[in-house]
PDB file of C-alpha atoms in Angstrom:
ATOM      1  CA  UNK M 688     -10.785 -51.396  32.483  1.00  0.00           C
ATOM      2  CA  UNK M 689      -9.831 -53.568  29.529  1.00  0.00           C
ATOM      3  CA  UNK M 690     -12.702 -52.066  27.468  1.00  0.00           C
ATOM      4  CA  UNK M 691     -11.345 -48.557  28.107  1.00  0.00           C
ATOM      5  CA  UNK M 692      -7.931 -49.455  26.639  1.00  0.00           C
ATOM      6  CA  UNK M 693      -9.523 -51.190  23.643  1.00  0.00           C
ATOM      7  CA  UNK M 694     -11.716 -48.127  22.949  1.00  0.00           C
ATOM      8  CA  UNK M 695      -8.743 -45.786  23.437  1.00  0.00           C
ATOM      9  CA  UNK M 696      -6.621 -47.896  21.112  1.00  0.00           C
ATOM     10  CA  UNK M 697      -9.372 -47.862  18.466  1.00  0.00           C
ATOM     11  CA  UNK M 698      -9.763 -44.090  18.857  1.00  0.00           C
ATOM     12  CA  UNK M 699      -6.000 -43.592  18.400  1.00  0.00           C
ATOM     13  CA  UNK M 700      -6.036 -45.768  15.280  1.00  0.00           C
ATOM     14  CA  UNK M 701      -8.904 -43.711  13.823  1.00  0.00           C
ATOM     15  CA  UNK M 702      -7.111 -40.480  14.739  1.00  0.00           C
ATOM     16  CA  UNK M 703      -3.907 -41.755  13.093  1.00  0.00           C
ATOM     17  CA  UNK M 704      -5.786 -42.692   9.922  1.00  0.00           C
ATOM     18  CA  UNK M 705      -7.446 -39.239   9.829  1.00  0.00           C
ATOM     19  CA  UNK M 706      -4.122 -37.432  10.305  1.00  0.00           C
ATOM     20  CA  UNK M 707      -2.455 -39.590   7.640  1.00  0.00           C
ATOM     21  CA  UNK M 708      -5.332 -38.822   5.245  1.00  0.00           C
ATOM     22  CA  UNK M 709      -4.951 -35.090   5.922  1.00  0.00           C
ATOM     23  CA  UNK M 710      -1.196 -35.129   5.223  1.00  0.00           C
ATOM     24  CA  UNK M 711      -1.577 -37.213   2.066  1.00  0.00           C
ATOM     25  CA  UNK M 712      -4.308 -34.819   0.885  1.00  0.00           C
ATOM     26  CA  UNK M 713      -2.032 -31.828   1.539  1.00  0.00           C
ATOM     27  CA  UNK M 714       0.751 -33.364  -0.544  1.00  0.00           C
ATOM     28  CA  UNK M 715      -1.717 -34.247  -3.296  1.00  0.00           C
ATOM     29  CA  UNK M 716      -3.152 -30.684  -3.327  1.00  0.00           C
ATOM     30  CA  UNK M 717       0.359 -29.202  -3.486  1.00  0.00           C
ATOM     31  CA  UNK M 718       1.200 -31.376  -6.481  1.00  0.00           C
ATOM     32  CA  UNK M 719      -2.035 -30.412  -8.245  1.00  0.00           C
ATOM     33  CA  UNK M 720      -1.201 -26.722  -7.684  1.00  0.00           C
ATOM     34  CA  UNK M 721       2.259 -27.257  -9.176  1.00  0.00           C
ATOM     35  CA  UNK M 722       0.866 -29.348 -12.054  1.00  0.00           C
ATOM     36  CA  UNK M 723       2.953 -32.316 -10.892  1.00  0.00           C
ATOM     37  CA  UNK M 724       6.228 -30.371 -11.027  1.00  0.00           C
ATOM     38  CA  UNK M 725       5.630 -28.534 -14.316  1.00  0.00           C
ATOM     39  CA  UNK M 726       4.888 -25.191 -12.619  1.00  0.00           C
ATOM     40  CA  UNK M 727       6.878 -23.279 -10.002  1.00  0.00           C
ATOM     41  CA  UNK M 728       4.660 -21.505  -7.440  1.00  0.00           C
ATOM     42  CA  UNK M 729       5.997 -18.710  -5.218  1.00  0.00           C
ATOM     43  CA  UNK M 730       4.224 -16.622  -2.581  1.00  0.00           C
ATOM     44  CA  UNK M 731       6.023 -13.341  -1.899  1.00  0.00           C
ATOM     45  CA  UNK M 732       5.649  -9.630  -1.119  1.00  0.00           C
ATOM     46  CA  UNK M 733       5.984  -6.923  -3.748  1.00  0.00           C
ATOM     47  CA  UNK M 734       7.397  -3.591  -2.554  1.00  0.00           C
ATOM     48  CA  UNK M 735       6.282  -0.489  -4.450  1.00  0.00           C
ATOM     49  CA  UNK M 736       7.422   3.058  -3.744  1.00  0.00           C
ATOM     50  CA  UNK M 737       4.428   5.431  -3.630  1.00  0.00           C
ATOM     51  CA  UNK M 738       5.649   8.619  -5.325  1.00  0.00           C
ATOM     52  CA  UNK M 739       2.988  10.810  -3.699  1.00  0.00           C
ATOM     53  CA  UNK M 740       3.272   9.762  -0.049  1.00  0.00           C
ATOM     54  CA  UNK M 741       6.918   8.632  -0.279  1.00  0.00           C
ATOM     55  CA  UNK M 742       5.916   5.413   1.528  1.00  0.00           C
ATOM     56  CA  UNK M 743       6.687   1.842   0.547  1.00  0.00           C
ATOM     57  CA  UNK M 744       3.601  -0.244  -0.177  1.00  0.00           C
ATOM     58  CA  UNK M 745       3.753  -4.015   0.381  1.00  0.00           C
ATOM     59  CA  UNK M 746       1.444  -6.170  -1.740  1.00  0.00           C
ATOM     60  CA  UNK M 747       1.188  -9.925  -1.169  1.00  0.00           C
ATOM     61  CA  UNK M 748       1.094 -12.082  -4.288  1.00  0.00           C
ATOM     62  CA  UNK M 749       1.414 -15.573  -5.659  1.00  0.00           C
ATOM     63  CA  UNK M 750       3.070 -16.204  -9.014  1.00  0.00           C
ATOM     64  CA  UNK M 751       2.785 -19.361 -11.128  1.00  0.00           C
ATOM     65  CA  UNK M 752       5.661 -19.857 -13.590  1.00  0.00           C
ATOM     66  CA  UNK M 753       5.569 -22.816 -16.001  1.00  0.00           C
ATOM     67  CA  UNK M 754       8.925 -24.612 -16.236  1.00  0.00           C
ATOM     68  CA  UNK M 755       8.701 -24.116 -20.025  1.00  0.00           C
ATOM     69  CA  UNK M 756       8.894 -20.312 -19.620  1.00  0.00           C
ATOM     70  CA  UNK M 757      12.359 -18.763 -19.742  1.00  0.00           C
ATOM     71  CA  UNK M 758      14.185 -15.722 -21.085  1.00  0.00           C
ATOM     72  CA  UNK M 759      14.588 -17.530 -24.417  1.00  0.00           C
ATOM     73  CA  UNK M 760      11.087 -19.040 -24.493  1.00  0.00           C
ATOM     74  CA  UNK M 761       8.725 -16.175 -23.660  1.00  0.00           C
ATOM     75  CA  UNK M 762       5.305 -17.068 -22.273  1.00  0.00           C
ATOM     76  CA  UNK M 763       2.050 -15.104 -22.214  1.00  0.00           C
ATOM     77  CA  UNK M 764       1.099 -13.578 -18.871  1.00  0.00           C
ATOM     78  CA  UNK M 765      -2.129 -13.070 -16.953  1.00  0.00           C
ATOM     79  CA  UNK M 766      -2.899 -10.887 -13.936  1.00  0.00           C
ATOM     80  CA  UNK M 767      -5.756 -12.153 -11.772  1.00  0.00           C
ATOM     81  CA  UNK M 768      -7.452  -9.903  -9.234  1.00  0.00           C
ATOM     82  CA  UNK M 769      -9.822 -11.186  -6.592  1.00  0.00           C
ATOM     83  CA  UNK M 770     -13.183  -9.761  -5.579  1.00  0.00           C
ATOM     84  CA  UNK M 771     -14.334  -8.007  -2.457  1.00  0.00           C
ATOM     85  CA  UNK M 772     -13.512  -9.723   0.867  1.00  0.00           C
ATOM     86  CA  UNK M 773     -11.169 -12.278  -0.712  1.00  0.00           C
ATOM     87  CA  UNK M 774      -7.453 -12.716  -1.303  1.00  0.00           C
ATOM     88  CA  UNK M 775      -5.160 -14.094  -3.997  1.00  0.00           C
ATOM     89  CA  UNK M 776      -6.041 -17.672  -3.024  1.00  0.00           C
ATOM     90  CA  UNK M 777      -9.534 -17.128  -4.486  1.00  0.00           C
ATOM     91  CA  UNK M 778      -8.031 -17.253  -7.984  1.00  0.00           C
ATOM     92  CA  UNK M 779      -6.122 -20.520  -7.450  1.00  0.00           C
ATOM     93  CA  UNK M 780      -8.235 -22.678  -9.754  1.00  0.00           C
ATOM     94  CA  UNK M 781      -7.807 -20.207 -12.627  1.00  0.00           C
ATOM     95  CA  UNK M 782      -4.103 -19.755 -11.880  1.00  0.00           C
ATOM     96  CA  UNK M 783      -3.484 -23.489 -11.900  1.00  0.00           C
ATOM     97  CA  UNK M 784      -5.321 -24.008 -15.170  1.00  0.00           C
ATOM     98  CA  UNK M 785      -3.712 -21.053 -16.950  1.00  0.00           C
ATOM     99  CA  UNK M 786      -0.213 -22.031 -15.768  1.00  0.00           C
ATOM    100  CA  UNK M 787      -0.827 -25.610 -16.950  1.00  0.00           C
ATOM    101  CA  UNK M 788      -1.521 -24.107 -20.369  1.00  0.00           C
ATOM    102  CA  UNK M 789       1.770 -22.194 -20.423  1.00  0.00           C
ATOM    103  CA  UNK M 790       0.824 -18.796 -18.960  1.00  0.00           C
ATOM    104  CA  UNK M 791       2.830 -16.997 -16.303  1.00  0.00           C
ATOM    105  CA  UNK M 792       0.103 -16.022 -13.837  1.00  0.00           C
ATOM    106  CA  UNK M 793       0.250 -13.367 -11.116  1.00  0.00           C
ATOM    107  CA  UNK M 794      -2.473 -13.207  -8.444  1.00  0.00           C
ATOM    108  CA  UNK M 795      -2.101 -10.270  -6.055  1.00  0.00           C
ATOM    109  CA  UNK M 796      -3.751  -9.307  -2.790  1.00  0.00           C
ATOM    110  CA  UNK M 797      -5.441  -5.965  -3.116  1.00  0.00           C
ATOM    111  CA  UNK M 798      -5.274  -3.306  -0.397  1.00  0.00           C
ATOM    112  CA  UNK M 799      -6.692  -4.535   2.901  1.00  0.00           C
ATOM    113  CA  UNK M 800      -6.775  -8.185   1.788  1.00  0.00           C
ATOM    114  CA  UNK M 801      -4.674 -11.263   2.482  1.00  0.00           C
ATOM    115  CA  UNK M 802      -0.986 -10.645   3.120  1.00  0.00           C
ATOM    116  CA  UNK M 803      -1.034  -7.015   1.963  1.00  0.00           C
ATOM    117  CA  UNK M 804       0.012  -4.834   4.870  1.00  0.00           C
ATOM    118  CA  UNK M 805      -1.736  -1.626   3.779  1.00  0.00           C
ATOM    119  CA  UNK M 806      -5.419  -1.243   4.598  1.00  0.00           C
ATOM    120  CA  UNK M 807      -8.354   0.228   2.692  1.00  0.00           C
ATOM    121  CA  UNK M 808      -7.526   3.748   3.837  1.00  0.00           C
ATOM    122  CA  UNK M 809      -4.472   3.742   1.548  1.00  0.00           C
ATOM    123  CA  UNK M 810      -6.562   3.228  -1.581  1.00  0.00           C
ATOM    124  CA  UNK M 811      -6.876   6.943  -2.228  1.00  0.00           C
ATOM    125  CA  UNK M 812      -9.482   9.607  -2.619  1.00  0.00           C
ATOM    126  CA  UNK M 813     -12.476  10.008  -4.891  1.00  0.00           C
ATOM    127  CA  UNK M 814     -13.770  13.165  -6.563  1.00  0.00           C
ATOM    128  CA  UNK M 815     -17.187  13.554  -4.986  1.00  0.00           C
ATOM    129  CA  UNK M 816     -18.712  13.472  -1.526  1.00  0.00           C
ATOM    130  CA  UNK M 817     -21.588  11.464  -0.114  1.00  0.00           C
ATOM    131  CA  UNK M 818     -24.049  12.213   2.678  1.00  0.00           C
ATOM    132  CA  UNK M 819     -24.203   9.469   5.299  1.00  0.00           C
ATOM    133  CA  UNK M 820     -26.506   9.049   8.299  1.00  0.00           C
ATOM    134  CA  UNK M 821     -24.191   7.963  11.104  1.00  0.00           C
ATOM    135  CA  UNK M 822     -27.117   7.842  13.541  1.00  0.00           C
ATOM    136  CA  UNK M 823     -25.428  10.202  16.004  1.00  0.00           C
ATOM    137  CA  UNK M 824     -27.479  13.348  16.306  1.00  0.00           C
ATOM    138  CA  UNK M 825     -25.332  16.434  16.838  1.00  0.00           C
ATOM    139  CA  UNK M 826     -27.100  19.809  16.954  1.00  0.00           C
ATOM    140  CA  UNK M 827     -30.264  18.128  15.663  1.00  0.00           C
ATOM    141  CA  UNK M 828     -28.487  16.684  12.606  1.00  0.00           C
ATOM    142  CA  UNK M 829     -27.328  13.101  12.154  1.00  0.00           C
ATOM    143  CA  UNK M 830     -26.335  13.398   8.492  1.00  0.00           C
ATOM    144  CA  UNK M 831     -22.715  14.177   7.650  1.00  0.00           C
ATOM    145  CA  UNK M 832     -21.081  14.896   4.300  1.00  0.00           C
ATOM    146  CA  UNK M 833     -17.901  12.923   3.903  1.00  0.00           C
ATOM    147  CA  UNK M 834     -15.335  12.618   1.159  1.00  0.00           C
ATOM    148  CA  UNK M 835     -11.998  10.972   0.495  1.00  0.00           C
ATOM    149  CA  UNK M 836     -11.054   7.955   2.533  1.00  0.00           C
ATOM    150  CA  UNK M 837     -14.005   8.240   4.932  1.00  0.00           C
ATOM    151  CA  UNK M 838     -16.379   8.230   1.957  1.00  0.00           C
ATOM    152  CA  UNK M 839     -14.627   5.126   0.634  1.00  0.00           C
ATOM    153  CA  UNK M 840     -15.104   3.317   3.946  1.00  0.00           C
ATOM    154  CA  UNK M 841     -18.778   4.301   4.035  1.00  0.00           C
ATOM    155  CA  UNK M 842     -19.297   3.020   0.491  1.00  0.00           C
ATOM    156  CA  UNK M 843     -17.488  -0.255   1.217  1.00  0.00           C
ATOM    157  CA  UNK M 844     -19.854  -0.861   4.128  1.00  0.00           C
ATOM    158  CA  UNK M 845     -23.042  -0.092   2.191  1.00  0.00           C
ATOM    159  CA  UNK M 846     -22.186  -1.037  -1.388  1.00  0.00           C
ATOM    160  CA  UNK M 847     -23.818  -4.474  -1.254  1.00  0.00           C
ATOM    161  CA  UNK M 848     -27.172  -3.150  -0.063  1.00  0.00           C
ATOM    162  CA  UNK M 849     -29.788  -2.558  -2.772  1.00  0.00           C
ATOM    163  CA  UNK M 850     -30.910   0.841  -1.426  1.00  0.00           C
ATOM    164  CA  UNK M 851     -27.379   2.108  -1.876  1.00  0.00           C
ATOM    165  CA  UNK M 852     -27.092   1.799  -5.628  1.00  0.00           C
ATOM    166  CA  UNK M 853     -29.042   4.788  -6.922  1.00  0.00           C
ATOM    167  CA  UNK M 854     -28.876   7.009  -3.867  1.00  0.00           C
ATOM    168  CA  UNK M 855     -25.139   7.063  -3.154  1.00  0.00           C
ATOM    169  CA  UNK M 856     -23.278   5.951  -6.261  1.00  0.00           C
ATOM    170  CA  UNK M 857     -23.817   9.096  -8.328  1.00  0.00           C
ATOM    171  CA  UNK M 858     -21.983  12.392  -7.902  1.00  0.00           C
ATOM    172  CA  UNK M 859     -23.253  15.907  -8.671  1.00  0.00           C
ATOM    173  CA  UNK M 860     -22.593  15.368 -12.378  1.00  0.00           C
ATOM    174  CA  UNK M 861     -24.719  12.202 -12.407  1.00  0.00           C
TER     175      UNK M 861
END
């Protein structure tokens, strides 16, 4: 029975050390992101009124503002956009470095990513249609011509496949 308590005590000590290491690492990472207090970092939501649909669009973003930037001391700015299947956190390394060098940096979440509330379907329409094989045969035909938002969703699903590039990325005008 004594061995059980010794092992349990050792396990709790190891757990405590691991948790302490995690919290110290979190504080250290936060300070690196803020360049040891020289940069203010805010994560917020941007509200934009869509003139066409009369809806309010909410975009998540993170802004890095060097303490040296003010109304009197203007600073250069940079807008960083992430890639497919990412969010604004993907750009953190660049944001930190640019803000350390005196830039005001804005990293936003694009539609359907991160904290942005609107999905891909709100990204709009395109000018041409694409023929897609949905695999559901109706009246002997499984190919459908789609445009607009459905076309966008189809392209987002197939765009990383090599067969897609030449077959589906060109419209009637080439």
